[in-house]
mmCIF file of C-alpha atoms in Angstrom:
data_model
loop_
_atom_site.group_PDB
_atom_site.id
_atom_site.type_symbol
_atom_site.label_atom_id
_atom_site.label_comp_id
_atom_site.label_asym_id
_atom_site.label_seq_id
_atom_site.Cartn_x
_atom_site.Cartn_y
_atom_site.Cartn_z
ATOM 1 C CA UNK A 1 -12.756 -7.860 12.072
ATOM 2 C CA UNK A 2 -9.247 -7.106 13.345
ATOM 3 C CA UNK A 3 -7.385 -4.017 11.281
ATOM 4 C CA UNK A 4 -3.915 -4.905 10.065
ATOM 5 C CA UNK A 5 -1.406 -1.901 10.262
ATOM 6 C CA UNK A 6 -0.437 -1.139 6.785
ATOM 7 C CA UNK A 7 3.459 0.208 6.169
ATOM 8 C CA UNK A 8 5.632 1.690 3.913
ATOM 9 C CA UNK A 9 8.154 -0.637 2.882
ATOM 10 C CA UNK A 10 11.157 -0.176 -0.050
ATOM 11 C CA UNK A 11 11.447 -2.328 -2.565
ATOM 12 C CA UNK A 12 14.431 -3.773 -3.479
ATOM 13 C CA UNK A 13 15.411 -5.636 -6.814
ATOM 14 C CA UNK A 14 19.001 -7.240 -7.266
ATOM 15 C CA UNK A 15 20.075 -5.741 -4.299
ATOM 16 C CA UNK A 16 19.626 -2.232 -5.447
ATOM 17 C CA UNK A 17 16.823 0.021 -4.246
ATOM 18 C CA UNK A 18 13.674 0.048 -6.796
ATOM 19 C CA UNK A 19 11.266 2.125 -5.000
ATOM 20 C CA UNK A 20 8.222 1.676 -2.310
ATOM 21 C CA UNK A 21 5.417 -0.051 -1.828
ATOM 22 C CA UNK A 22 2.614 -0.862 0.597
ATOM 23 C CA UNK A 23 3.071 -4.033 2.896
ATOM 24 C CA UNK A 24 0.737 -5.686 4.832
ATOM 25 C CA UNK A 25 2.347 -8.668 7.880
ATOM 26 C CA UNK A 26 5.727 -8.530 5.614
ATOM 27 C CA UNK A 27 3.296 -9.089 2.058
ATOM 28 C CA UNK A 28 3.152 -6.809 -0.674
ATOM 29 C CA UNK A 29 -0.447 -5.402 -1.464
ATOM 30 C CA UNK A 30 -0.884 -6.765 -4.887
ATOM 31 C CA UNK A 31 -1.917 -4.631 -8.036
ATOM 32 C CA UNK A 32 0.171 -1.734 -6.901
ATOM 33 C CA UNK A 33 1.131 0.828 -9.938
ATOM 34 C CA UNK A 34 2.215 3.680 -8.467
ATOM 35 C CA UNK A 35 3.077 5.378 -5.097
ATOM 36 C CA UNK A 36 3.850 9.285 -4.263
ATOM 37 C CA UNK A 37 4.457 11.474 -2.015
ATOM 38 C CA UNK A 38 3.424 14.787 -0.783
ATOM 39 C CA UNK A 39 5.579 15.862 2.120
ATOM 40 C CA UNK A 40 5.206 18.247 4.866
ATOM 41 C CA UNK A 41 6.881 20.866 7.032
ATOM 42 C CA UNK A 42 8.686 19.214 9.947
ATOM 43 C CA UNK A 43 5.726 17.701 12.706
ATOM 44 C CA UNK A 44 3.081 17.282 10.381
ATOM 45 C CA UNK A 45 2.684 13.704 8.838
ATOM 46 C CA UNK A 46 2.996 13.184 4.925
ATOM 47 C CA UNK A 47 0.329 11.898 2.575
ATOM 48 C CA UNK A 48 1.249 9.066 0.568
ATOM 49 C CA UNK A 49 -0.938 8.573 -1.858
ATOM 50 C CA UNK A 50 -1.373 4.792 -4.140
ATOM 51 C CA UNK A 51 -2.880 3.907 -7.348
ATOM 52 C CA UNK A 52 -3.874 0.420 -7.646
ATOM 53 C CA UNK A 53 -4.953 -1.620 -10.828
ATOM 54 C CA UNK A 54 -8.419 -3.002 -10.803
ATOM 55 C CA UNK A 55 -9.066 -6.061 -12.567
ATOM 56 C CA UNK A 56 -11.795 -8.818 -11.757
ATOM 57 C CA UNK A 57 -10.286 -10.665 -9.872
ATOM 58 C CA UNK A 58 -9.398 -7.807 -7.790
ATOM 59 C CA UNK A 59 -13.792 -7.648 -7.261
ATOM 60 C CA UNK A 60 -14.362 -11.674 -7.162
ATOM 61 C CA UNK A 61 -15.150 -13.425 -3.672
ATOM 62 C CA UNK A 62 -14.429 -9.602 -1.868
ATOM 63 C CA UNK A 63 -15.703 -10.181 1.609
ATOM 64 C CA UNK A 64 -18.273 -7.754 2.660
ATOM 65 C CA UNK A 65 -16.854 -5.255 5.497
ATOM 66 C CA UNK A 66 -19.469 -4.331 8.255
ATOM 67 C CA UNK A 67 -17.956 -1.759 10.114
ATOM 68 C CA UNK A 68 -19.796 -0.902 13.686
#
């Protein structure tokens, strides 16, 4: 299975900025409730950390991953 590169993207709503989210190919991850930040001194990479919602349908049909 091919990885997809995940980004960062901001959010925009009515033209203003409304925060950031996780994209995937241009598509918001769905179920997305919060994202923060921890940053860093200069040259060492962030941590962004995301809390999803979990629902059912979140669980139903969820392809099994077999990683080698």
């Amino acid at each position: 299975m091919k990885e997809q590169q995940v980004k960062l993207s901001k959010l925009f709503k009515s033209g203003r900025w409304f925060g950031y989210g996780l994209t995937v190919d241009g598509k918001l991850l769905s179920n997305q409730k919060e994202v923060s930040f921890t940053t860093t001194p200069l040259g060492e990479n962030n941590s962004v950390v995301v809390e999803f919602e979990c629902n059912l349908s979140m669980m139903a049909d969820a392809p099994d991953i077999h990683l080698d």
